Amino acid sequence: MSAGLSPHLGSFYSRGGGGRLGPSEEEIPVPQGAHPSVGHLWDCRQHLQLAPCPPHNAPGRVRSSTFRKCLQSIRGPGELTKDTLYLRSCQAHRVVPASCFLRQGRTPELNLRHRGLGPQGARALASALTSNPYVKRLDLRDNGLCGAGVEALAGALRKTSIISDVDLSENQMGVVGAQAICAALTVNPTMQKVQLAGNGLEEHAARYLAELLLAHTGLKSLDLSYNQLNDHAGEILGPALAENTGLTELNISWNHLRGPGAVAFARGLEANIFLRVLDISYNGFGDPGASAVGEALKTNNVLEELSMSNNRISAVGALSLGLGLRVNQTLRILVMSRNPMRGEGCFGVLKSVQENPTSALELLDFSEIQVDKEFDDLASSVKLLLPALHVKTAAHRVKYKKELPSVLTPSLPVSVPK
């Protein structure tokens, strides 16, 4: 046994798996560089108050009885079944178990973001999730899962009726992963919130996303931000958005929606009767897209929050958008910051609001756009008509406390990775 190794753990741990195994025991491999005192299940000393083990880089093995003793110290014997399944799955896929999962107990949230699980770790986890009756929110953001890892998790999500909130952002899933996860969610009515941001999704993935929007009526919140969805993707997603029955929050910011794709997407908004929160900021809607959104606002009587920041909208597009604001009665928040509309465009939008005494607007955000005294005078006049309205410009910062719609109110606390 290495110097300094805890007597409790040292009798079971060896670099080469030395020592005679009992009839019901097996050796669980410790991959190169993994160590009982670093980051995963091997850190049993945290719970058992064992002495630290000396660092080393050689691969080793841990007897299965060690895991059982460690786990029994963490939770009751009745909860070991799912952990045993997970450990065996980790052994089969030759990956280090994630201690967060083993410490999870009966808490409803499993936060494994930034853990570097990779495809193999995802496969090991998927096997255990199908038999876990407690996890309702699964956070696997930034784990390098790639398409293969997401495919494995999709199999588990297809079967579970417990998990309703999943974050698979920043995992390079690509079209392979998008196809797998959308197919799985389509047949899982339990799922209510899905985050797929930063996954390199392009127009080829839009087809599967559209199928999800058309088939899933229980999904309430979808995050597709920081992807590469382009014009063609907008032309595919627009009709699906028009037919969707259930989604109340959609974030598709930081994509490449522009031209005909932006117009098609906006037309989908016009026909949608469920969406309450939409973020299309940091795309390229331009004036044609802004005009199409204005047309949508004439008939849409559901949308409450719209963010269109940084969309290449000039004064011409702003005036077209304002035509919808003249009649819309439900929009509470409109964010148009960082658009090249200048003071002229801001004035036109605010003038349209003034002409609508039934407007529900509470926040009109023109951040980082310079306005003149004429605009300020108009804002003062509109304030008399709509006392609840806050107008934000480059020169005027206002305090506005947004009340989140019920769908955005987190039902579970977001834990900090340990």
GROMACS .gro file of C-alpha atoms in nm:
model
  418
    1MET     CA    1   0.000   0.000   0.000
    2SER     CA    2   0.126   0.347  -0.089
    3ALA     CA    3   0.250   0.565   0.193
    4GLY     CA    4  -0.022   0.785   0.335
    5LEU     CA    5  -0.307   0.576   0.187
    6SER     CA    6  -0.600   0.543   0.421
    7PRO     CA    7  -0.611   0.199   0.587
    8HIS     CA    8  -0.983   0.174   0.507
    9LEU     CA    9  -0.934   0.240   0.137
   10GLY     CA   10  -0.583   0.111   0.098
   11SER     CA   11  -0.675  -0.250   0.159
   12PHE     CA   12  -0.904  -0.235  -0.145
   13TYR     CA   13  -0.712  -0.009  -0.381
   14SER     CA   14  -0.404  -0.107  -0.576
   15ARG     CA   15  -0.236   0.005  -0.893
   16GLY     CA   16  -0.244  -0.336  -1.041
   17GLY     CA   17  -0.551  -0.474  -0.873
   18GLY     CA   18  -0.336  -0.689  -0.644
   19GLY     CA   19  -0.483  -0.901  -0.367
   20ARG     CA   20  -0.726  -1.185  -0.373
   21LEU     CA   21  -1.087  -1.103  -0.463
   22GLY     CA   22  -1.381  -1.247  -0.275
   23PRO     CA   23  -1.625  -1.474  -0.459
   24SER     CA   24  -1.879  -1.191  -0.508
   25GLU     CA   25  -1.629  -0.916  -0.583
   26GLU     CA   26  -1.492  -0.762  -0.900
   27GLU     CA   27  -1.232  -0.501  -0.978
   28ILE     CA   28  -1.343  -0.163  -1.111
   29PRO     CA   29  -1.076   0.009  -1.321
   30VAL     CA   30  -0.949   0.356  -1.241
   31PRO     CA   31  -0.850   0.522  -1.572
   32GLN     CA   32  -0.511   0.679  -1.627
   33GLY     CA   33  -0.481   0.998  -1.422
   34ALA     CA   34  -0.792   0.934  -1.209
   35HIS     CA   35  -0.737   0.908  -0.837
   36PRO     CA   36  -0.940   0.832  -0.526
   37SER     CA   37  -0.886   1.183  -0.397
   38VAL     CA   38  -0.980   1.373  -0.712
   39GLY     CA   39  -1.326   1.486  -0.814
   40HIS     CA   40  -1.532   1.169  -0.857
   41LEU     CA   41  -1.654   0.873  -0.655
   42TRP     CA   42  -1.296   0.803  -0.565
   43ASP     CA   43  -1.321   1.097  -0.325
   44CYS     CA   44  -1.488   0.879  -0.063
   45ARG     CA   45  -1.260   1.026   0.198
   46GLN     CA   46  -1.479   1.338   0.191
   47HIS     CA   47  -1.762   1.138   0.338
   48LEU     CA   48  -1.563   0.887   0.542
   49GLN     CA   49  -1.303   1.138   0.668
   50LEU     CA   50  -1.021   0.931   0.532
   51ALA     CA   51  -0.662   1.047   0.498
   52PRO     CA   52  -0.573   1.179   0.151
   53CYS     CA   53  -0.412   0.945  -0.095
   54PRO     CA   54  -0.081   1.035  -0.256
   55PRO     CA   55  -0.107   1.164  -0.613
   56HIS     CA   56  -0.012   0.930  -0.893
   57ASN     CA   57  -0.072   0.891  -1.263
   58ALA     CA   58  -0.077   0.516  -1.305
   59PRO     CA   59  -0.408   0.348  -1.376
   60GLY     CA   60  -0.536   0.127  -1.097
   61ARG     CA   61  -0.836  -0.073  -0.982
   62VAL     CA   62  -1.079  -0.053  -0.696
   63ARG     CA   63  -1.265  -0.351  -0.555
   64SER     CA   64  -1.642  -0.335  -0.592
   65SER     CA   65  -1.680  -0.386  -0.215
   66THR     CA   66  -1.504  -0.050  -0.167
   67PHE     CA   67  -1.772   0.125  -0.366
   68ARG     CA   68  -2.046  -0.039  -0.163
   69LYS     CA   69  -1.885   0.064   0.166
   70CYS     CA   70  -1.841   0.420   0.043
   71LEU     CA   71  -2.194   0.439  -0.087
   72GLN     CA   72  -2.346   0.296   0.231
   73SER     CA   73  -2.176   0.574   0.423
   74ILE     CA   74  -2.330   0.833   0.190
   75ARG     CA   75  -2.686   0.699   0.184
   76GLY     CA   76  -2.901   0.414   0.306
   77PRO     CA   77  -2.867   0.061   0.172
   78GLY     CA   78  -3.210   0.090   0.009
   79GLU     CA   79  -3.081   0.346  -0.243
   80LEU     CA   80  -2.786   0.146  -0.372
   81THR     CA   81  -2.960  -0.031  -0.659
   82LYS     CA   82  -2.947   0.256  -0.907
   83ASP     CA   83  -2.592   0.341  -0.799
   84THR     CA   84  -2.482  -0.017  -0.856
   85LEU     CA   85  -2.629   0.000  -1.204
   86TYR     CA   86  -2.441   0.323  -1.269
   87LEU     CA   87  -2.111   0.185  -1.139
   88ARG     CA   88  -2.143  -0.126  -1.352
   89SER     CA   89  -2.225   0.092  -1.652
   90CYS     CA   90  -1.917   0.306  -1.584
   91GLN     CA   91  -1.708  -0.007  -1.561
   92ALA     CA   92  -1.847  -0.136  -1.889
   93HIS     CA   93  -1.772   0.192  -2.066
   94ARG     CA   94  -1.440   0.237  -1.886
   95VAL     CA   95  -1.514   0.582  -1.743
   96VAL     CA   96  -1.477   0.735  -1.399
   97PRO     CA   97  -1.814   0.763  -1.217
   98ALA     CA   98  -1.942   1.114  -1.147
   99SER     CA   99  -1.961   1.172  -0.775
  100CYS     CA  100  -2.242   1.427  -0.816
  101PHE     CA  101  -2.469   1.154  -0.943
  102LEU     CA  102  -2.378   0.924  -0.658
  103ARG     CA  103  -2.436   1.200  -0.403
  104GLN     CA  104  -2.758   1.307  -0.565
  105GLY     CA  105  -2.983   1.096  -0.345
  106ARG     CA  106  -3.345   1.196  -0.386
  107THR     CA  107  -3.293   1.556  -0.492
  108PRO     CA  108  -3.484   1.646  -0.810
  109GLU     CA  109  -3.197   1.821  -0.989
  110LEU     CA  110  -2.882   1.661  -1.129
  111ASN     CA  111  -2.622   1.923  -1.221
  112LEU     CA  112  -2.328   1.779  -1.415
  113ARG     CA  113  -2.234   2.080  -1.625
  114HIS     CA  114  -1.866   2.131  -1.720
  115ARG     CA  115  -1.773   1.775  -1.613
  116GLY     CA  116  -1.614   1.656  -1.937
  117LEU     CA  117  -1.825   1.342  -1.952
  118GLY     CA  118  -1.777   1.288  -2.325
  119PRO     CA  119  -1.971   1.032  -2.531
  120GLN     CA  120  -1.866   0.738  -2.313
  121GLY     CA  121  -1.964   0.913  -1.992
  122ALA     CA  122  -2.300   0.996  -2.148
  123ARG     CA  123  -2.355   0.631  -2.236
  124ALA     CA  124  -2.279   0.526  -1.879
  125LEU     CA  125  -2.512   0.790  -1.738
  126ALA     CA  126  -2.794   0.706  -1.979
  127SER     CA  127  -2.815   0.350  -1.849
  128ALA     CA  128  -2.864   0.476  -1.494
  129LEU     CA  129  -3.112   0.753  -1.577
  130THR     CA  130  -3.372   0.509  -1.705
  131SER     CA  131  -3.404   0.360  -1.357
  132ASN     CA  132  -3.371   0.683  -1.156
  133PRO     CA  133  -3.708   0.787  -1.007
  134TYR     CA  134  -3.591   1.120  -0.863
  135VAL     CA  135  -3.424   1.339  -1.129
  136LYS     CA  136  -3.663   1.594  -1.280
  137ARG     CA  137  -3.408   1.848  -1.403
  138LEU     CA  138  -3.096   1.731  -1.587
  139ASP     CA  139  -2.815   1.979  -1.657
  140LEU     CA  140  -2.540   1.847  -1.887
  141ARG     CA  141  -2.423   2.176  -2.036
  142ASP     CA  142  -2.068   2.180  -2.175
  143ASN     CA  143  -1.970   1.815  -2.151
  144GLY     CA  144  -1.838   1.741  -2.500
  145LEU     CA  145  -2.111   1.484  -2.556
  146CYS     CA  146  -2.109   1.521  -2.936
  147GLY     CA  147  -2.366   1.343  -3.150
  148ALA     CA  148  -2.286   0.998  -3.013
  149GLY     CA  149  -2.330   1.100  -2.650
  150VAL     CA  150  -2.656   1.281  -2.720
  151GLU     CA  151  -2.783   0.977  -2.907
  152ALA     CA  152  -2.723   0.763  -2.598
  153LEU     CA  153  -2.901   1.012  -2.371
  154ALA     CA  154  -3.188   1.038  -2.618
  155GLY     CA  155  -3.256   0.670  -2.563
  156ALA     CA  156  -3.291   0.734  -2.189
  157LEU     CA  157  -3.506   1.045  -2.236
  158ARG     CA  158  -3.734   0.852  -2.466
  159LYS     CA  159  -3.811   0.609  -2.182
  160THR     CA  160  -3.825   0.833  -1.877
  161SER     CA  161  -4.149   0.986  -1.754
  162ILE     CA  162  -3.978   1.180  -1.473
  163ILE     CA  163  -3.737   1.428  -1.636
  164SER     CA  164  -3.918   1.742  -1.753
  165ASP     CA  165  -3.629   1.990  -1.787
  166VAL     CA  166  -3.304   1.918  -1.971
  167ASP     CA  167  -3.006   2.136  -2.065
  168LEU     CA  168  -2.782   1.994  -2.341
  169SER     CA  169  -2.627   2.326  -2.445
  170GLU     CA  170  -2.267   2.355  -2.568
  171ASN     CA  171  -2.216   1.989  -2.649
  172GLN     CA  172  -2.139   1.999  -3.024
  173MET     CA  173  -2.430   1.766  -3.092
  174GLY     CA  174  -2.467   1.869  -3.457
  175VAL     CA  175  -2.735   1.729  -3.682
  176VAL     CA  176  -2.686   1.372  -3.554
  177GLY     CA  177  -2.759   1.470  -3.198
  178ALA     CA  178  -3.043   1.703  -3.302
  179GLN     CA  179  -3.215   1.424  -3.490
  180ALA     CA  180  -3.183   1.185  -3.197
  181ILE     CA  181  -3.294   1.425  -2.925
  182CYS     CA  182  -3.589   1.563  -3.124
  183ALA     CA  183  -3.712   1.213  -3.204
  184ALA     CA  184  -3.688   1.117  -2.837
  185LEU     CA  185  -3.864   1.427  -2.710
  186THR     CA  186  -4.141   1.392  -2.967
  187VAL     CA  187  -4.259   1.075  -2.792
  188ASN     CA  188  -4.198   1.206  -2.440
  189PRO     CA  189  -4.497   1.419  -2.331
  190THR     CA  190  -4.337   1.489  -1.990
  191MET     CA  191  -4.071   1.726  -2.125
  192GLN     CA  192  -4.149   2.096  -2.066
  193LYS     CA  193  -3.817   2.279  -2.100
  194VAL     CA  194  -3.526   2.205  -2.338
  195GLN     CA  195  -3.203   2.401  -2.388
  196LEU     CA  196  -2.997   2.327  -2.700
  197ALA     CA  197  -2.790   2.647  -2.721
  198GLY     CA  198  -2.443   2.652  -2.872
  199ASN     CA  199  -2.455   2.316  -3.048
  200GLY     CA  200  -2.361   2.413  -3.402
  201LEU     CA  201  -2.712   2.344  -3.531
  202GLU     CA  202  -2.751   2.439  -3.897
  203GLU     CA  203  -3.026   2.422  -4.158
  204HIS     CA  204  -3.008   2.041  -4.172
  205ALA     CA  205  -3.109   2.026  -3.806
  206ALA     CA  206  -3.403   2.263  -3.864
  207ARG     CA  207  -3.610   1.983  -4.012
  208TYR     CA  208  -3.595   1.783  -3.689
  209LEU     CA  209  -3.658   2.091  -3.476
  210ALA     CA  210  -3.965   2.168  -3.686
  211GLU     CA  211  -4.094   1.815  -3.637
  212LEU     CA  212  -4.054   1.861  -3.262
  213LEU     CA  213  -4.249   2.189  -3.270
  214LEU     CA  214  -4.528   2.026  -3.469
  215ALA     CA  215  -4.558   1.710  -3.260
  216HIS     CA  216  -4.491   1.813  -2.899
  217THR     CA  217  -4.778   1.999  -2.735
  218GLY     CA  218  -4.639   1.983  -2.380
  219LEU     CA  219  -4.307   2.159  -2.447
  220LYS     CA  220  -4.323   2.509  -2.296
  221SER     CA  221  -3.971   2.650  -2.329
  222LEU     CA  222  -3.709   2.597  -2.602
  223ASP     CA  223  -3.363   2.758  -2.625
  224LEU     CA  224  -3.194   2.744  -2.967
  225SER     CA  225  -2.964   3.043  -2.918
  226TYR     CA  226  -2.599   3.060  -3.028
  227ASN     CA  227  -2.643   2.819  -3.319
  228GLN     CA  228  -2.606   2.861  -3.695
  229LEU     CA  229  -2.968   2.849  -3.810
  230ASN     CA  230  -2.981   3.042  -4.137
  231ASP     CA  231  -3.232   3.166  -4.399
  232HIS     CA  232  -3.335   2.819  -4.504
  233ALA     CA  233  -3.375   2.716  -4.141
  234GLY     CA  234  -3.608   3.014  -4.090
  235GLU     CA  235  -3.819   2.904  -4.385
  236ILE     CA  236  -3.852   2.560  -4.224
  237LEU     CA  237  -3.914   2.676  -3.867
  238GLY     CA  238  -4.162   2.952  -3.955
  239PRO     CA  239  -4.450   2.725  -4.066
  240ALA     CA  240  -4.380   2.493  -3.772
  241LEU     CA  241  -4.405   2.788  -3.532
  242ALA     CA  242  -4.736   2.884  -3.689
  243GLU     CA  243  -4.876   2.537  -3.620
  244ASN     CA  244  -4.720   2.485  -3.277
  245THR     CA  245  -4.965   2.444  -2.992
  246GLY     CA  246  -4.799   2.473  -2.655
  247LEU     CA  247  -4.465   2.657  -2.667
  248THR     CA  248  -4.473   2.974  -2.459
  249GLU     CA  249  -4.104   3.075  -2.462
  250LEU     CA  250  -3.861   3.058  -2.754
  251ASN     CA  251  -3.503   3.188  -2.763
  252ILE     CA  252  -3.351   3.183  -3.110
  253SER     CA  253  -3.109   3.473  -3.060
  254TRP     CA  254  -2.751   3.472  -3.195
  255ASN     CA  255  -2.830   3.281  -3.514
  256HIS     CA  256  -2.827   3.373  -3.885
  257LEU     CA  257  -3.196   3.436  -3.956
  258ARG     CA  258  -3.217   3.701  -4.227
  259GLY     CA  259  -3.379   3.775  -4.563
  260PRO     CA  260  -3.659   3.540  -4.670
  261GLY     CA  261  -3.590   3.317  -4.369
  262ALA     CA  262  -3.653   3.601  -4.125
  263VAL     CA  263  -3.974   3.697  -4.306
  264ALA     CA  264  -4.098   3.337  -4.304
  265PHE     CA  265  -4.022   3.306  -3.934
  266ALA     CA  266  -4.210   3.629  -3.858
  267ARG     CA  267  -4.512   3.501  -4.050
  268GLY     CA  268  -4.509   3.199  -3.825
  269LEU     CA  269  -4.530   3.434  -3.528
  270GLU     CA  270  -4.832   3.601  -3.686
  271ALA     CA  271  -5.030   3.275  -3.680
  272ASN     CA  272  -4.904   3.146  -3.344
  273ILE     CA  273  -5.150   3.172  -3.055
  274PHE     CA  274  -4.941   3.037  -2.765
  275LEU     CA  275  -4.600   3.207  -2.762
  276ARG     CA  276  -4.560   3.468  -2.488
  277VAL     CA  277  -4.182   3.532  -2.488
  278LEU     CA  278  -3.967   3.552  -2.803
  279ASP     CA  279  -3.599   3.646  -2.832
  280ILE     CA  280  -3.477   3.695  -3.191
  281SER     CA  281  -3.196   3.937  -3.104
  282TYR     CA  282  -2.856   3.921  -3.275
  283ASN     CA  283  -2.984   3.786  -3.605
  284GLY     CA  284  -3.016   3.979  -3.931
  285PHE     CA  285  -3.389   4.045  -3.966
  286GLY     CA  286  -3.324   4.385  -4.124
  287ASP     CA  287  -3.604   4.604  -4.253
  288PRO     CA  288  -3.798   4.326  -4.434
  289GLY     CA  289  -3.796   4.115  -4.119
  290ALA     CA  290  -3.898   4.409  -3.901
  291SER     CA  291  -4.186   4.483  -4.138
  292ALA     CA  292  -4.300   4.121  -4.118
  293VAL     CA  293  -4.286   4.134  -3.738
  294GLY     CA  294  -4.496   4.451  -3.749
  295GLU     CA  295  -4.757   4.267  -3.953
  296ALA     CA  296  -4.751   3.983  -3.703
  297LEU     CA  297  -4.811   4.221  -3.412
  298LYS     CA  298  -5.129   4.345  -3.580
  299THR     CA  299  -5.298   4.008  -3.536
  300ASN     CA  300  -5.100   3.834  -3.261
  301ASN     CA  301  -5.281   3.887  -2.931
  302VAL     CA  302  -5.070   3.660  -2.712
  303LEU     CA  303  -4.705   3.772  -2.730
  304GLU     CA  304  -4.595   3.966  -2.422
  305GLU     CA  305  -4.219   4.003  -2.461
  306LEU     CA  306  -4.016   4.057  -2.779
  307SER     CA  307  -3.641   4.116  -2.803
  308MET     CA  308  -3.507   4.238  -3.140
  309SER     CA  309  -3.171   4.386  -3.040
  310ASN     CA  310  -2.896   4.410  -3.301
  311ASN     CA  311  -3.094   4.307  -3.609
  312ARG     CA  312  -2.978   4.566  -3.866
  313ILE     CA  313  -3.310   4.749  -3.844
  314SER     CA  314  -3.295   5.103  -3.984
  315ALA     CA  315  -3.543   5.386  -3.936
  316VAL     CA  316  -3.746   5.249  -4.228
  317GLY     CA  317  -3.784   4.909  -4.061
  318ALA     CA  318  -3.864   5.070  -3.727
  319LEU     CA  319  -4.149   5.269  -3.882
  320SER     CA  320  -4.288   4.950  -4.038
  321LEU     CA  321  -4.269   4.774  -3.704
  322GLY     CA  322  -4.454   5.065  -3.548
  323LEU     CA  323  -4.760   4.992  -3.762
  324GLY     CA  324  -4.815   4.679  -3.556
  325LEU     CA  325  -4.767   4.867  -3.229
  326ARG     CA  326  -5.052   5.100  -3.318
  327VAL     CA  327  -5.303   4.820  -3.264
  328ASN     CA  328  -5.131   4.556  -3.051
  329GLN     CA  329  -5.279   4.519  -2.700
  330THR     CA  330  -5.069   4.245  -2.537
  331LEU     CA  331  -4.699   4.327  -2.584
  332ARG     CA  332  -4.549   4.441  -2.252
  333ILE     CA  333  -4.176   4.448  -2.331
  334LEU     CA  334  -4.007   4.549  -2.656
  335VAL     CA  335  -3.627   4.557  -2.677
  336MET     CA  336  -3.478   4.717  -2.989
  337SER     CA  337  -3.135   4.824  -2.864
  338ARG     CA  338  -2.823   4.839  -3.083
  339ASN     CA  339  -3.011   4.881  -3.411
  340PRO     CA  340  -2.904   5.149  -3.665
  341MET     CA  341  -3.246   5.318  -3.654
  342ARG     CA  342  -3.114   5.641  -3.503
  343GLY     CA  343  -3.337   5.888  -3.322
  344GLU     CA  344  -3.574   5.899  -3.619
  345GLY     CA  345  -3.661   5.533  -3.585
  346CYS     CA  346  -3.701   5.554  -3.209
  347PHE     CA  347  -3.932   5.854  -3.249
  348GLY     CA  348  -4.144   5.666  -3.505
  349VAL     CA  349  -4.186   5.364  -3.278
  350LEU     CA  350  -4.278   5.578  -2.978
  351LYS     CA  351  -4.521   5.781  -3.189
  352SER     CA  352  -4.701   5.459  -3.285
  353VAL     CA  353  -4.728   5.366  -2.919
  354GLN     CA  354  -4.875   5.708  -2.844
  355GLU     CA  355  -5.146   5.644  -3.103
  356ASN     CA  356  -5.252   5.326  -2.923
  357PRO     CA  357  -5.427   5.412  -2.594
  358THR     CA  358  -5.486   5.041  -2.528
  359SER     CA  359  -5.115   4.952  -2.550
  360ALA     CA  360  -4.990   4.723  -2.273
  361LEU     CA  361  -4.625   4.828  -2.310
  362GLU     CA  362  -4.430   4.860  -1.986
  363LEU     CA  363  -4.075   4.874  -2.123
  364LEU     CA  364  -3.949   5.018  -2.451
  365ASP     CA  365  -3.575   4.964  -2.470
  366PHE     CA  366  -3.366   5.170  -2.716
  367SER     CA  367  -3.036   5.120  -2.531
  368GLU     CA  368  -2.725   5.263  -2.698
  369ILE     CA  369  -2.927   5.460  -2.952
  370GLN     CA  370  -2.889   5.837  -2.937
  371VAL     CA  371  -3.212   6.042  -2.932
  372ASP     CA  372  -3.280   6.416  -2.935
  373LYS     CA  373  -3.492   6.661  -2.738
  374GLU     CA  374  -3.790   6.606  -2.967
  375PHE     CA  375  -3.790   6.240  -2.865
  376ASP     CA  376  -3.764   6.333  -2.495
  377ASP     CA  377  -4.062   6.566  -2.527
  378LEU     CA  378  -4.264   6.292  -2.695
  379ALA     CA  379  -4.166   6.045  -2.423
  380SER     CA  380  -4.296   6.286  -2.159
  381SER     CA  381  -4.628   6.314  -2.344
  382VAL     CA  382  -4.660   5.937  -2.380
  383LYS     CA  383  -4.585   5.896  -2.010
  384LEU     CA  384  -4.902   6.092  -1.932
  385LEU     CA  385  -5.103   5.858  -2.151
  386LEU     CA  386  -4.930   5.536  -2.036
  387PRO     CA  387  -4.798   5.592  -1.681
  388ALA     CA  388  -4.663   5.236  -1.654
  389LEU     CA  389  -4.435   5.274  -1.958
  390HIS     CA  390  -4.057   5.300  -1.907
  391VAL     CA  391  -3.851   5.424  -2.203
  392LYS     CA  392  -3.481   5.343  -2.205
  393THR     CA  393  -3.230   5.514  -2.438
  394ALA     CA  394  -2.855   5.575  -2.452
  395ALA     CA  395  -2.903   5.887  -2.240
  396HIS     CA  396  -3.176   5.761  -2.011
  397ARG     CA  397  -3.129   5.452  -1.800
  398VAL     CA  398  -3.443   5.341  -1.622
  399LYS     CA  399  -3.507   5.088  -1.351
  400TYR     CA  400  -3.757   4.831  -1.460
  401LYS     CA  401  -3.832   4.516  -1.265
  402LYS     CA  402  -3.959   4.250  -1.496
  403GLU     CA  403  -4.207   4.004  -1.353
  404LEU     CA  404  -4.138   3.667  -1.508
  405PRO     CA  405  -4.433   3.483  -1.660
  406SER     CA  406  -4.518   3.167  -1.470
  407VAL     CA  407  -4.353   2.947  -1.734
  408LEU     CA  408  -4.018   3.117  -1.668
  409THR     CA  409  -4.037   3.099  -1.291
  410PRO     CA  410  -3.789   2.823  -1.198
  411SER     CA  411  -3.958   2.539  -1.016
  412LEU     CA  412  -3.627   2.402  -0.896
  413PRO     CA  413  -3.324   2.581  -0.754
  414VAL     CA  414  -3.020   2.584  -0.980
  415SER     CA  415  -2.740   2.428  -0.782
  416VAL     CA  416  -2.373   2.513  -0.812
  417PRO     CA  417  -2.149   2.231  -0.939
  418LYS     CA  418  -1.953   2.082  -0.653
   0.00000   0.00000   0.00000
